[in-house]
């Protein structure tokens, strides 16, 4: 299947700092990428849809000024958690759809575990 | 209302036995896709199998098969000959519409169920 990379795989930061997470599609182009958040023992919650060449679409309840998304190219989307606080600690995972014949299949990055002290 | 329902929070299966993980869905869109993903303790989401709403046959991928019953709106995952490495969380997901890459189409995202934790016993 397709490969989606994510960097860093884990990060620990102090409260008030900003953290940037990169998501790359390695062997295909993705005009759309998705960012999810997952709390322990829970399912994935879609945060936003990243669109190359246009603004991201945020889900209801997600602060766009806190979670900045930039889809810089057809293979790269970044999520910046601004002024992080302990409640932002979570597992963040991105995904990108790749056309697969009759339909698209969505492939996920390995995730980034963020801990805010 | 929940669009994807996984009623089994946890399941146990003996090694080499088959196991069925349940998933029901709710949609009024005639075009949709159903997905199963595996999430081991490392956290990565591994794509297992896909079934389109217009597919006539049940999808199969190696030891994974999808028991698609359209009228009942169920898409159960069957894992044959379970292995210890199959122990993980399993998520059922649905996308309304057949394609992701339609600009501005928020309805083309994946909606996930709450997951089932599968434990394979030696």
PDB file of C-alpha atoms in Angstrom:
ATOM      1  CA  UNK A   1       0.000   0.000   0.000  1.00  0.00           C
ATOM      2  CA  UNK A   2       0.850   3.652  -0.096  1.00  0.00           C
ATOM      3  CA  UNK A   3       3.237   5.148   2.428  1.00  0.00           C
ATOM      4  CA  UNK A   4       2.496   8.161   4.564  1.00  0.00           C
ATOM      5  CA  UNK A   5       5.180   9.414   6.900  1.00  0.00           C
ATOM      6  CA  UNK A   6       4.773  11.615   9.943  1.00  0.00           C
ATOM      7  CA  UNK A   7       7.385  13.510  11.895  1.00  0.00           C
ATOM      8  CA  UNK A   8       8.137  13.623  14.744  1.00  0.00           C
ATOM      9  CA  UNK A   9       6.845  10.336  16.111  1.00  0.00           C
ATOM     10  CA  UNK A  10       6.772  11.759  19.598  1.00  0.00           C
ATOM     11  CA  UNK A  11       7.397  15.128  21.195  1.00  0.00           C
ATOM     12  CA  UNK A  12       7.493  16.486  24.724  1.00  0.00           C
ATOM     13  CA  UNK A  13       7.250  20.229  25.167  1.00  0.00           C
ATOM     14  CA  UNK A  14       6.633  22.848  27.794  1.00  0.00           C
ATOM     15  CA  UNK A  15       3.308  24.570  28.151  1.00  0.00           C
ATOM     16  CA  UNK A  16       3.074  27.651  25.958  1.00  0.00           C
ATOM     17  CA  UNK A  17       5.358  26.471  23.176  1.00  0.00           C
ATOM     18  CA  UNK A  18       4.292  25.646  19.629  1.00  0.00           C
ATOM     19  CA  UNK A  19       4.778  22.265  18.041  1.00  0.00           C
ATOM     20  CA  UNK A  20       4.810  21.494  14.309  1.00  0.00           C
ATOM     21  CA  UNK A  21       3.911  18.044  12.980  1.00  0.00           C
ATOM     22  CA  UNK A  22       4.643  17.101   9.378  1.00  0.00           C
ATOM     23  CA  UNK A  23       2.703  14.639   7.273  1.00  0.00           C
ATOM     24  CA  UNK A  24       4.116  13.485   3.930  1.00  0.00           C
ATOM     25  CA  UNK A  25       2.793  11.216   1.228  1.00  0.00           C
ATOM     26  CA  UNK A  26       5.928   9.442   0.016  1.00  0.00           C
ATOM     27  CA  UNK A  27       4.961   7.829  -3.264  1.00  0.00           C
ATOM     28  CA  UNK A  28       1.849   9.629  -4.384  1.00  0.00           C
ATOM     29  CA  UNK A  29       0.378  13.111  -4.521  1.00  0.00           C
ATOM     30  CA  UNK A  30      -2.409  14.116  -2.186  1.00  0.00           C
ATOM     31  CA  UNK A  31      -4.444  17.262  -2.760  1.00  0.00           C
ATOM     32  CA  UNK A  32      -6.335  16.392   0.396  1.00  0.00           C
ATOM     33  CA  UNK A  33      -5.025  15.158   3.720  1.00  0.00           C
ATOM     34  CA  UNK A  34      -6.844  14.614   6.979  1.00  0.00           C
ATOM     35  CA  UNK A  35      -5.768  15.292  10.550  1.00  0.00           C
ATOM     36  CA  UNK A  36      -7.149  13.228  13.411  1.00  0.00           C
ATOM     37  CA  UNK A  37      -6.781  13.258  17.154  1.00  0.00           C
ATOM     38  CA  UNK A  38      -7.061  10.188  19.328  1.00  0.00           C
ATOM     39  CA  UNK A  39      -7.335  10.050  23.102  1.00  0.00           C
ATOM     40  CA  UNK A  40      -6.336   6.863  24.968  1.00  0.00           C
ATOM     41  CA  UNK A  41      -8.734   3.967  24.434  1.00  0.00           C
ATOM     42  CA  UNK A  42     -10.919   6.061  22.149  1.00  0.00           C
ATOM     43  CA  UNK A  43     -11.592   6.234  18.459  1.00  0.00           C
ATOM     44  CA  UNK A  44     -10.158   8.707  15.988  1.00  0.00           C
ATOM     45  CA  UNK A  45     -11.741  12.138  15.871  1.00  0.00           C
ATOM     46  CA  UNK A  46     -11.400  14.141  12.676  1.00  0.00           C
ATOM     47  CA  UNK A  47      -9.992  17.577  13.387  1.00  0.00           C
ATOM     48  CA  UNK A  48      -9.648  19.088   9.944  1.00  0.00           C
ATOM     49  CA  UNK A  49      -9.286  18.491   6.240  1.00  0.00           C
ATOM     50  CA  UNK A  50      -6.146  19.930   4.702  1.00  0.00           C
ATOM     51  CA  UNK A  51      -6.517  21.141   1.122  1.00  0.00           C
ATOM     52  CA  UNK A  52      -3.587  21.928  -1.144  1.00  0.00           C
ATOM     53  CA  UNK A  53      -3.855  25.479  -2.432  1.00  0.00           C
ATOM     54  CA  UNK A  54      -6.741  26.518  -0.206  1.00  0.00           C
ATOM     55  CA  UNK A  55      -7.712  26.890   3.421  1.00  0.00           C
ATOM     56  CA  UNK A  56      -8.202  23.918   5.662  1.00  0.00           C
ATOM     57  CA  UNK A  57     -11.698  22.875   6.642  1.00  0.00           C
ATOM     58  CA  UNK A  58     -12.086  22.470  10.395  1.00  0.00           C
ATOM     59  CA  UNK A  59     -14.590  20.299  12.183  1.00  0.00           C
ATOM     60  CA  UNK A  60     -17.007  21.849  14.623  1.00  0.00           C
ATOM     61  CA  UNK A  61     -15.402  22.588  17.949  1.00  0.00           C
ATOM     62  CA  UNK A  62     -11.824  22.606  16.661  1.00  0.00           C
ATOM     63  CA  UNK A  63     -10.077  25.956  17.151  1.00  0.00           C
ATOM     64  CA  UNK A  64      -8.516  26.968  13.859  1.00  0.00           C
ATOM     65  CA  UNK A  65      -6.245  29.514  15.540  1.00  0.00           C
ATOM     66  CA  UNK A  66      -4.904  26.865  17.871  1.00  0.00           C
ATOM     67  CA  UNK A  67      -4.410  24.125  15.303  1.00  0.00           C
ATOM     68  CA  UNK A  68      -2.864  25.741  12.250  1.00  0.00           C
ATOM     69  CA  UNK A  69      -2.822  23.649   9.106  1.00  0.00           C
ATOM     70  CA  UNK A  70      -0.772  24.366   6.026  1.00  0.00           C
ATOM     71  CA  UNK A  71      -0.844  22.177   2.923  1.00  0.00           C
ATOM     72  CA  UNK A  72       2.413  23.419   1.437  1.00  0.00           C
ATOM     73  CA  UNK A  73       2.647  21.041  -1.513  1.00  0.00           C
ATOM     74  CA  UNK A  74       1.020  17.999  -3.052  1.00  0.00           C
ATOM     75  CA  UNK A  75       2.995  15.772  -0.683  1.00  0.00           C
ATOM     76  CA  UNK A  76       3.214  17.777   2.535  1.00  0.00           C
ATOM     77  CA  UNK A  77       0.747  18.980   5.134  1.00  0.00           C
ATOM     78  CA  UNK A  78       1.714  20.428   8.509  1.00  0.00           C
ATOM     79  CA  UNK A  79      -0.221  20.791  11.740  1.00  0.00           C
ATOM     80  CA  UNK A  80       1.040  23.364  14.219  1.00  0.00           C
ATOM     81  CA  UNK A  81      -0.288  23.246  17.758  1.00  0.00           C
ATOM     82  CA  UNK A  82       0.148  26.821  18.936  1.00  0.00           C
ATOM     83  CA  UNK A  83       0.688  27.739  22.585  1.00  0.00           C
ATOM     84  CA  UNK A  84       0.271  24.126  23.620  1.00  0.00           C
ATOM     85  CA  UNK A  85      -1.223  23.277  26.977  1.00  0.00           C
ATOM     86  CA  UNK A  86      -1.455  19.966  28.862  1.00  0.00           C
ATOM     87  CA  UNK A  87      -4.983  19.359  27.555  1.00  0.00           C
ATOM     88  CA  UNK A  88      -3.535  19.294  24.023  1.00  0.00           C
ATOM     89  CA  UNK A  89      -1.576  16.174  24.921  1.00  0.00           C
ATOM     90  CA  UNK A  90      -2.827  13.475  22.614  1.00  0.00           C
ATOM     91  CA  UNK A  91      -2.023  11.203  19.685  1.00  0.00           C
ATOM     92  CA  UNK A  92      -2.221  13.071  16.389  1.00  0.00           C
ATOM     93  CA  UNK A  93      -2.440  11.103  13.188  1.00  0.00           C
ATOM     94  CA  UNK A  94      -2.688  12.190   9.595  1.00  0.00           C
ATOM     95  CA  UNK A  95      -3.978  10.389   6.553  1.00  0.00           C
ATOM     96  CA  UNK A  96      -4.005  10.800   2.809  1.00  0.00           C
ATOM     97  CA  UNK A  97      -6.277   9.203   0.241  1.00  0.00           C
ATOM     98  CA  UNK A  98      -4.747   7.467  -2.724  1.00  0.00           C
ATOM     99  CA  UNK A  99      -6.870   6.518  -5.706  1.00  0.00           C
ATOM    100  CA  UNK A 100      -7.009   2.768  -5.982  1.00  0.00           C
ATOM    101  CA  UNK A 101      -8.838   1.719  -9.088  1.00  0.00           C
ATOM    102  CA  UNK A 102     -12.526   1.866  -8.389  1.00  0.00           C
ATOM    103  CA  UNK A 103     -12.263   3.975  -5.303  1.00  0.00           C
ATOM    104  CA  UNK A 104      -9.903   5.803  -2.998  1.00  0.00           C
ATOM    105  CA  UNK A 105      -8.248   4.162  -0.047  1.00  0.00           C
ATOM    106  CA  UNK A 106      -7.085   6.241   2.867  1.00  0.00           C
ATOM    107  CA  UNK A 107      -3.621   5.556   4.259  1.00  0.00           C
ATOM    108  CA  UNK A 108      -2.460   6.741   7.651  1.00  0.00           C
ATOM    109  CA  UNK A 109       0.808   8.028   8.975  1.00  0.00           C
ATOM    110  CA  UNK A 110       2.355   6.373  12.030  1.00  0.00           C
ATOM    111  CA  UNK A 111       1.107   9.137  14.328  1.00  0.00           C
ATOM    112  CA  UNK A 112       2.697  11.677  16.659  1.00  0.00           C
ATOM    113  CA  UNK A 113       2.392  11.389  20.398  1.00  0.00           C
ATOM    114  CA  UNK A 114       2.377  14.872  21.932  1.00  0.00           C
ATOM    115  CA  UNK A 115       2.953  15.399  25.631  1.00  0.00           C
ATOM    116  CA  UNK A 116       2.702  18.934  26.990  1.00  0.00           C
ATOM    117  CA  UNK A 117       4.165  19.449  30.433  1.00  0.00           C
TER     118      UNK A 117
ATOM    119  CA  UNK B   1     -26.861   9.500  15.651  1.00  0.00           C
ATOM    120  CA  UNK B   2     -23.939   7.130  15.391  1.00  0.00           C
ATOM    121  CA  UNK B   3     -23.165   6.217  11.828  1.00  0.00           C
ATOM    122  CA  UNK B   4     -20.847   3.330  12.644  1.00  0.00           C
ATOM    123  CA  UNK B   5     -21.560   0.951  15.492  1.00  0.00           C
ATOM    124  CA  UNK B   6     -19.169  -1.626  16.841  1.00  0.00           C
ATOM    125  CA  UNK B   7     -20.938  -3.400  19.680  1.00  0.00           C
ATOM    126  CA  UNK B   8     -18.017  -5.512  20.906  1.00  0.00           C
ATOM    127  CA  UNK B   9     -15.588  -3.493  23.055  1.00  0.00           C
ATOM    128  CA  UNK B  10     -13.389  -6.555  23.450  1.00  0.00           C
ATOM    129  CA  UNK B  11     -13.082 -10.013  21.946  1.00  0.00           C
ATOM    130  CA  UNK B  12     -10.967 -13.057  22.718  1.00  0.00           C
ATOM    131  CA  UNK B  13     -10.069 -15.755  20.232  1.00  0.00           C
ATOM    132  CA  UNK B  14      -7.913 -18.840  20.411  1.00  0.00           C
ATOM    133  CA  UNK B  15      -4.894 -18.901  18.151  1.00  0.00           C
ATOM    134  CA  UNK B  16      -5.641 -20.521  14.761  1.00  0.00           C
ATOM    135  CA  UNK B  17      -9.382 -20.047  15.213  1.00  0.00           C
ATOM    136  CA  UNK B  18     -11.544 -17.696  13.137  1.00  0.00           C
ATOM    137  CA  UNK B  19     -13.151 -14.605  14.638  1.00  0.00           C
ATOM    138  CA  UNK B  20     -15.852 -12.200  13.471  1.00  0.00           C
ATOM    139  CA  UNK B  21     -15.834  -8.538  14.453  1.00  0.00           C
ATOM    140  CA  UNK B  22     -19.192  -6.849  14.096  1.00  0.00           C
ATOM    141  CA  UNK B  23     -19.907  -3.542  12.408  1.00  0.00           C
ATOM    142  CA  UNK B  24     -23.207  -1.947  11.476  1.00  0.00           C
ATOM    143  CA  UNK B  25     -23.606   1.352   9.688  1.00  0.00           C
ATOM    144  CA  UNK B  26     -26.251   3.910   8.947  1.00  0.00           C
ATOM    145  CA  UNK B  27     -26.475   6.026   5.827  1.00  0.00           C
ATOM    146  CA  UNK B  28     -29.021   7.194   3.308  1.00  0.00           C
ATOM    147  CA  UNK B  29     -26.389   7.765   0.636  1.00  0.00           C
ATOM    148  CA  UNK B  30     -26.514   4.965  -1.971  1.00  0.00           C
ATOM    149  CA  UNK B  31     -22.798   5.425  -2.665  1.00  0.00           C
ATOM    150  CA  UNK B  32     -20.479   4.647   0.206  1.00  0.00           C
ATOM    151  CA  UNK B  33     -17.370   2.748   1.142  1.00  0.00           C
ATOM    152  CA  UNK B  34     -16.661   0.626   4.177  1.00  0.00           C
ATOM    153  CA  UNK B  35     -13.180   0.141   5.585  1.00  0.00           C
ATOM    154  CA  UNK B  36     -11.520  -1.863   8.307  1.00  0.00           C
ATOM    155  CA  UNK B  37      -8.319  -0.744   9.978  1.00  0.00           C
ATOM    156  CA  UNK B  38      -6.067  -2.442  12.513  1.00  0.00           C
ATOM    157  CA  UNK B  39      -4.321  -0.396  15.188  1.00  0.00           C
ATOM    158  CA  UNK B  40      -1.643  -2.249  17.168  1.00  0.00           C
ATOM    159  CA  UNK B  41      -0.238  -0.828  20.379  1.00  0.00           C
ATOM    160  CA  UNK B  42       2.306   1.174  18.357  1.00  0.00           C
ATOM    161  CA  UNK B  43      -0.557   3.398  17.215  1.00  0.00           C
ATOM    162  CA  UNK B  44      -0.277   3.171  13.455  1.00  0.00           C
ATOM    163  CA  UNK B  45      -3.494   2.604  11.534  1.00  0.00           C
ATOM    164  CA  UNK B  46      -3.107  -0.273   9.104  1.00  0.00           C
ATOM    165  CA  UNK B  47      -5.586  -0.550   6.239  1.00  0.00           C
ATOM    166  CA  UNK B  48      -6.999  -4.065   6.000  1.00  0.00           C
ATOM    167  CA  UNK B  49      -9.912  -4.238   3.596  1.00  0.00           C
ATOM    168  CA  UNK B  50     -12.412  -2.163   1.628  1.00  0.00           C
ATOM    169  CA  UNK B  51     -15.961  -2.803   0.421  1.00  0.00           C
ATOM    170  CA  UNK B  52     -17.833  -0.488  -1.915  1.00  0.00           C
ATOM    171  CA  UNK B  53     -21.608  -0.199  -1.717  1.00  0.00           C
ATOM    172  CA  UNK B  54     -21.974  -1.326  -5.313  1.00  0.00           C
ATOM    173  CA  UNK B  55     -19.655  -4.288  -5.030  1.00  0.00           C
ATOM    174  CA  UNK B  56     -21.488  -7.505  -5.791  1.00  0.00           C
ATOM    175  CA  UNK B  57     -19.050  -9.772  -4.026  1.00  0.00           C
ATOM    176  CA  UNK B  58     -17.676  -9.709  -0.507  1.00  0.00           C
ATOM    177  CA  UNK B  59     -14.153  -8.327  -0.305  1.00  0.00           C
ATOM    178  CA  UNK B  60     -11.296 -10.615   0.659  1.00  0.00           C
ATOM    179  CA  UNK B  61      -7.642  -9.834   1.414  1.00  0.00           C
ATOM    180  CA  UNK B  62      -5.615 -12.826   2.522  1.00  0.00           C
ATOM    181  CA  UNK B  63      -6.900 -13.941   5.921  1.00  0.00           C
ATOM    182  CA  UNK B  64      -9.353 -11.042   6.054  1.00  0.00           C
ATOM    183  CA  UNK B  65     -12.803 -11.125   4.547  1.00  0.00           C
ATOM    184  CA  UNK B  66     -15.686  -8.735   4.834  1.00  0.00           C
ATOM    185  CA  UNK B  67     -19.171 -10.177   5.303  1.00  0.00           C
ATOM    186  CA  UNK B  68     -21.202  -7.459   3.597  1.00  0.00           C
ATOM    187  CA  UNK B  69     -24.957  -7.637   4.134  1.00  0.00           C
ATOM    188  CA  UNK B  70     -26.316  -4.526   2.498  1.00  0.00           C
ATOM    189  CA  UNK B  71     -29.954  -4.930   3.479  1.00  0.00           C
ATOM    190  CA  UNK B  72     -28.974  -5.341   7.114  1.00  0.00           C
ATOM    191  CA  UNK B  73     -26.359  -2.568   6.831  1.00  0.00           C
ATOM    192  CA  UNK B  74     -23.663  -4.712   8.322  1.00  0.00           C
ATOM    193  CA  UNK B  75     -20.027  -5.120   7.338  1.00  0.00           C
ATOM    194  CA  UNK B  76     -18.471  -7.665   9.650  1.00  0.00           C
ATOM    195  CA  UNK B  77     -14.772  -8.454   9.467  1.00  0.00           C
ATOM    196  CA  UNK B  78     -13.803 -12.111   9.528  1.00  0.00           C
ATOM    197  CA  UNK B  79     -10.244 -13.033  10.417  1.00  0.00           C
ATOM    198  CA  UNK B  80      -9.414 -16.634   9.669  1.00  0.00           C
ATOM    199  CA  UNK B  81      -6.653 -18.645  11.370  1.00  0.00           C
ATOM    200  CA  UNK B  82      -5.936 -16.015  14.032  1.00  0.00           C
ATOM    201  CA  UNK B  83      -2.325 -15.284  14.894  1.00  0.00           C
ATOM    202  CA  UNK B  84      -0.818 -13.739  17.999  1.00  0.00           C
ATOM    203  CA  UNK B  85       0.117 -10.708  15.918  1.00  0.00           C
ATOM    204  CA  UNK B  86      -3.560 -10.071  15.245  1.00  0.00           C
ATOM    205  CA  UNK B  87      -4.002  -8.777  18.802  1.00  0.00           C
ATOM    206  CA  UNK B  88      -4.883  -5.112  18.323  1.00  0.00           C
ATOM    207  CA  UNK B  89      -7.714  -2.600  18.128  1.00  0.00           C
ATOM    208  CA  UNK B  90      -9.872  -2.925  15.041  1.00  0.00           C
ATOM    209  CA  UNK B  91     -11.842  -0.020  13.660  1.00  0.00           C
ATOM    210  CA  UNK B  92     -14.666  -0.093  11.167  1.00  0.00           C
ATOM    211  CA  UNK B  93     -15.097   3.094   9.145  1.00  0.00           C
ATOM    212  CA  UNK B  94     -17.408   4.453   6.498  1.00  0.00           C
ATOM    213  CA  UNK B  95     -17.108   7.091   3.832  1.00  0.00           C
ATOM    214  CA  UNK B  96     -20.289   8.417   2.268  1.00  0.00           C
ATOM    215  CA  UNK B  97     -19.581   8.881  -1.428  1.00  0.00           C
ATOM    216  CA  UNK B  98     -17.155   6.807  -3.436  1.00  0.00           C
ATOM    217  CA  UNK B  99     -14.184   9.119  -3.549  1.00  0.00           C
ATOM    218  CA  UNK B 100     -12.232  11.231  -1.094  1.00  0.00           C
ATOM    219  CA  UNK B 101     -10.786  13.797  -3.427  1.00  0.00           C
ATOM    220  CA  UNK B 102     -13.726  16.020  -4.162  1.00  0.00           C
ATOM    221  CA  UNK B 103     -12.833  19.545  -3.152  1.00  0.00           C
ATOM    222  CA  UNK B 104     -14.998  21.122  -0.507  1.00  0.00           C
ATOM    223  CA  UNK B 105     -16.885  17.893   0.082  1.00  0.00           C
ATOM    224  CA  UNK B 106     -16.824  17.499   3.831  1.00  0.00           C
ATOM    225  CA  UNK B 107     -19.097  14.515   3.641  1.00  0.00           C
ATOM    226  CA  UNK B 108     -16.358  12.470   2.009  1.00  0.00           C
ATOM    227  CA  UNK B 109     -14.422  12.019   5.247  1.00  0.00           C
ATOM    228  CA  UNK B 110     -14.099   8.757   7.140  1.00  0.00           C
ATOM    229  CA  UNK B 111     -16.353   8.161  10.124  1.00  0.00           C
ATOM    230  CA  UNK B 112     -15.002   5.638  12.587  1.00  0.00           C
ATOM    231  CA  UNK B 113     -16.642   3.268  15.020  1.00  0.00           C
ATOM    232  CA  UNK B 114     -15.436   3.039  18.601  1.00  0.00           C
ATOM    233  CA  UNK B 115     -13.345  -0.006  17.892  1.00  0.00           C
ATOM    234  CA  UNK B 116     -13.024  -3.574  19.116  1.00  0.00           C
ATOM    235  CA  UNK B 117     -10.013  -4.791  21.042  1.00  0.00           C
ATOM    236  CA  UNK B 118      -9.078  -8.262  19.859  1.00  0.00           C
ATOM    237  CA  UNK B 119      -6.910 -10.459  22.015  1.00  0.00           C
ATOM    238  CA  UNK B 120      -5.529 -13.683  20.569  1.00  0.00           C
ATOM    239  CA  UNK B 121      -4.851 -16.355  23.165  1.00  0.00           C
ATOM    240  CA  UNK B 122      -2.009 -18.841  22.587  1.00  0.00           C
TER     241      UNK B 122
END
